[in-house]
mmCIF file of C-alpha atoms in Angstrom:
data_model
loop_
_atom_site.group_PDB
_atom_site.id
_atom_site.type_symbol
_atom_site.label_atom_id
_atom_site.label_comp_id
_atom_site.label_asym_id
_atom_site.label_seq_id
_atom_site.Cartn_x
_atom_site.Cartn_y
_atom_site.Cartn_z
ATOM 1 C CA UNK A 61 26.760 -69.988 10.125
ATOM 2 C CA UNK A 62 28.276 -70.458 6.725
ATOM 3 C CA UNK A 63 26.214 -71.027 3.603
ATOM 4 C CA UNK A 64 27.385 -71.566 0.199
ATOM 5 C CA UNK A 65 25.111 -71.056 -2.610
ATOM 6 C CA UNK A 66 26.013 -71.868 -6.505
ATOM 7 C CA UNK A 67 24.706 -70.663 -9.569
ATOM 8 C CA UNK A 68 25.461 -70.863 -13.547
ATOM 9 C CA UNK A 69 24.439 -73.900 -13.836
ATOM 10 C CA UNK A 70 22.897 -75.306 -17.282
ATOM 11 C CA UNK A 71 22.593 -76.820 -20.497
ATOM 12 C CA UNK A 72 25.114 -76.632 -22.990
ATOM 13 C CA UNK A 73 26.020 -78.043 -26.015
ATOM 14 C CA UNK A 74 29.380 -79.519 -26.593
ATOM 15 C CA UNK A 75 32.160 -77.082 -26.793
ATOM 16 C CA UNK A 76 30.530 -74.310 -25.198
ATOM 17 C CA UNK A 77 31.261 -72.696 -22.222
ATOM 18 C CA UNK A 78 29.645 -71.914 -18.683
ATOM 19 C CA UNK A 79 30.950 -69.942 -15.409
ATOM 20 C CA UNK A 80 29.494 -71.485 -12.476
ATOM 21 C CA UNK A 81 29.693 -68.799 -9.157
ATOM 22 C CA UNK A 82 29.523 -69.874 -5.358
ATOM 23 C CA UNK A 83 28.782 -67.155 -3.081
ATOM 24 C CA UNK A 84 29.533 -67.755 0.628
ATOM 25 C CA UNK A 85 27.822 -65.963 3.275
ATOM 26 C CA UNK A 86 29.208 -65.689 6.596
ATOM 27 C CA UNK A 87 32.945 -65.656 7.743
ATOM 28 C CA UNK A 88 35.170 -68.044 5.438
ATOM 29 C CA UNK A 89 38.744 -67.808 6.601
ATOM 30 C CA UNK A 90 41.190 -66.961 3.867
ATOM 31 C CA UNK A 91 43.169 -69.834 4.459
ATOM 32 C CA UNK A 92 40.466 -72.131 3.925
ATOM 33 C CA UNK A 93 40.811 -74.739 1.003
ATOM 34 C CA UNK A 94 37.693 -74.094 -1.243
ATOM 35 C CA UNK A 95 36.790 -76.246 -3.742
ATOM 36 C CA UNK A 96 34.720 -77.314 -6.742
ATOM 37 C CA UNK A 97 33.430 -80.946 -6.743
ATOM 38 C CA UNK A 98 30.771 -82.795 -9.433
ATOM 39 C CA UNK A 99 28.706 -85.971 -9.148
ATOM 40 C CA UNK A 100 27.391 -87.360 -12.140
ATOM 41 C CA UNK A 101 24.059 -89.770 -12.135
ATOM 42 C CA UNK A 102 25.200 -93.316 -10.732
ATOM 43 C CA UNK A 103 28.692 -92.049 -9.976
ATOM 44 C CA UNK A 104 30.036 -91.180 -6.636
ATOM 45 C CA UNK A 105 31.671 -87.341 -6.336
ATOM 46 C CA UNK A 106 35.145 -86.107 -7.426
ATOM 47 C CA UNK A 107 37.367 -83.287 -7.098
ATOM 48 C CA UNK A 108 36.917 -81.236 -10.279
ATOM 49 C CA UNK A 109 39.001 -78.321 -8.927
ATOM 50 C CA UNK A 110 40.194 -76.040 -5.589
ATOM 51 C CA UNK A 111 42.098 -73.331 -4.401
ATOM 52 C CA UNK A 112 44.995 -74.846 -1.878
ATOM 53 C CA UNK A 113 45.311 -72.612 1.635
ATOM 54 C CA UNK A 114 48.787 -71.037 -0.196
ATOM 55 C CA UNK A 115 46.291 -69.724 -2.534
ATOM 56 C CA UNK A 116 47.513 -72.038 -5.152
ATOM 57 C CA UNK A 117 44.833 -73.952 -8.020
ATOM 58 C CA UNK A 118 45.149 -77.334 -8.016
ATOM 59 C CA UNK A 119 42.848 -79.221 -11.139
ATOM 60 C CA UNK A 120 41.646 -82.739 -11.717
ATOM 61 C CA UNK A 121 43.269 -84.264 -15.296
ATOM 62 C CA UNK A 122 40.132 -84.728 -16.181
ATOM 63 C CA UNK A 123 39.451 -80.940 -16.263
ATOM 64 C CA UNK A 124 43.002 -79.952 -17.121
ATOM 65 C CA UNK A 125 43.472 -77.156 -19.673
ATOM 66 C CA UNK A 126 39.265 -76.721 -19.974
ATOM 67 C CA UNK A 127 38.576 -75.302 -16.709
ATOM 68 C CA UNK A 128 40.081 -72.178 -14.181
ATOM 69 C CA UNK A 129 39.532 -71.835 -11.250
ATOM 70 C CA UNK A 130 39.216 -68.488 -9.241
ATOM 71 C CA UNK A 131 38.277 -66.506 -5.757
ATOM 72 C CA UNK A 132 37.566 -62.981 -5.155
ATOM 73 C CA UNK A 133 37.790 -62.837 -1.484
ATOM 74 C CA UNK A 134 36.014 -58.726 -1.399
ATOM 75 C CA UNK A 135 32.855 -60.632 -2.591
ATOM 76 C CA UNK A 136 33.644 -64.121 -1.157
ATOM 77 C CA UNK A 137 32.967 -65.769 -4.020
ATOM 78 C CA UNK A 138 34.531 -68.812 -6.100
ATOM 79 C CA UNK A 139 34.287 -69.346 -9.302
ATOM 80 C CA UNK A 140 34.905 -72.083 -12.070
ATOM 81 C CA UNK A 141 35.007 -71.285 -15.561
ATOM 82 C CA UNK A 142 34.230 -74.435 -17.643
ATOM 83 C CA UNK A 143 35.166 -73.976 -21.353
ATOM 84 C CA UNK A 144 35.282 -76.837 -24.218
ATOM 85 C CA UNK A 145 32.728 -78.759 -22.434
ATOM 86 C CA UNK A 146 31.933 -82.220 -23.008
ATOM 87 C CA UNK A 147 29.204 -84.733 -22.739
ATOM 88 C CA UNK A 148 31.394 -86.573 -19.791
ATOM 89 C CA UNK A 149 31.818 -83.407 -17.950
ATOM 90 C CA UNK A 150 27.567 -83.694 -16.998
ATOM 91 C CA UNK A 151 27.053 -83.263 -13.318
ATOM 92 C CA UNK A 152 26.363 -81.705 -10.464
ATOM 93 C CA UNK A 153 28.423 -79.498 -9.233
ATOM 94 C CA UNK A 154 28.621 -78.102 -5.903
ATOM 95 C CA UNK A 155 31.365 -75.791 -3.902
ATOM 96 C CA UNK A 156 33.028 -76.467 -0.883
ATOM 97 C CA UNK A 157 35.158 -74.860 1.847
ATOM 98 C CA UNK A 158 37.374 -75.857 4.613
ATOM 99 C CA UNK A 159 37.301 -74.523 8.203
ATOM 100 C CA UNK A 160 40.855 -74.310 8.553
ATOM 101 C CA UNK A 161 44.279 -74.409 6.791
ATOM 102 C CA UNK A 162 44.813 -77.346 4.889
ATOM 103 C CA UNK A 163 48.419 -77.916 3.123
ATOM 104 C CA UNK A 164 46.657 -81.181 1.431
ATOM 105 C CA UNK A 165 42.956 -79.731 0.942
ATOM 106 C CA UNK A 166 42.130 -83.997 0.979
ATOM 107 C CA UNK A 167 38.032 -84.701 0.830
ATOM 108 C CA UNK A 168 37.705 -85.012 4.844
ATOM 109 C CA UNK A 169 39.055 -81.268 5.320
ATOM 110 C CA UNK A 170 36.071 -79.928 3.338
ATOM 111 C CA UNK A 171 33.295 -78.707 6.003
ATOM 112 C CA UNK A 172 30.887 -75.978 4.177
ATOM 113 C CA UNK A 173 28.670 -77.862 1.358
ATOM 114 C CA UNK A 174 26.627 -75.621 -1.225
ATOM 115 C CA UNK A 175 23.931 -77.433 -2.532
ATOM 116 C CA UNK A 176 24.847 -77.980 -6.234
ATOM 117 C CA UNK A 177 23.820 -76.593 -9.522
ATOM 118 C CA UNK A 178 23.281 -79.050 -12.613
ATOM 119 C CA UNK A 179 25.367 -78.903 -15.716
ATOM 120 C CA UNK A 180 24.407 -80.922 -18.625
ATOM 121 C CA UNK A 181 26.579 -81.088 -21.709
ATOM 122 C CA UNK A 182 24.989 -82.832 -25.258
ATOM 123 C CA UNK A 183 26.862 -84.059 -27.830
#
């Protein structure tokens, strides 16, 4: 059974930085779409960024330019680092990975759930 577990979560002032990890135990194929996602309080969840089954980063405008996006299959691990934060970018975020190749990586292929790590930004 897969579990995904995140850390790196925290508080941060505005502009600052934070490198959220999500370690994956149990067999993750490498083709599977993996993915970062955030939910802020009274908002429903969004892409924030993932890592197509080509191996290619795909990012959110929203996120654009602020945040990268990473893998290092050895330790199966994703990452996300989050630099020039804002107050908007509060959430929690939580990783995700697909059972199988996905060319689109859309919501519904997303199977593995880690159960989130809170990032608060103040202004």
């Amino acid at each position: 059974q897969v579990q995904l577990v995140e850390s790196g979560g925290g508080s941060v002032q505005a502009g600052g930085s934070l490198r959220l990890s999500c370690e994956a135990s149990g067999y993750i194929n490498p083709s599977s779409c993996m993915g970062w996602f955030r939910q802020a309080p009274g908002k429903g969840r969004e892409g924030v960024a993932h890592i197509d089954s080509d191996g290619n980063p795909r990012y959110a405008d929203a996120v654009k330019g602020r945040f990268t996006i990473s893998k290092d299959n050895a330790k199966n691990t994703l990452y996300l680092q989050m630099n020039s934060l804002k107050p908007e970018d509060t959430a929690v975020y939580s990783c995700a990975a697909s059972r199988f190749y996905s060319a689109l990586c859309r919501f519904d292929d997303y199977y593995y759930w880690g159960q989130g790590t809170q990032v608060t930004v103040s202004s």
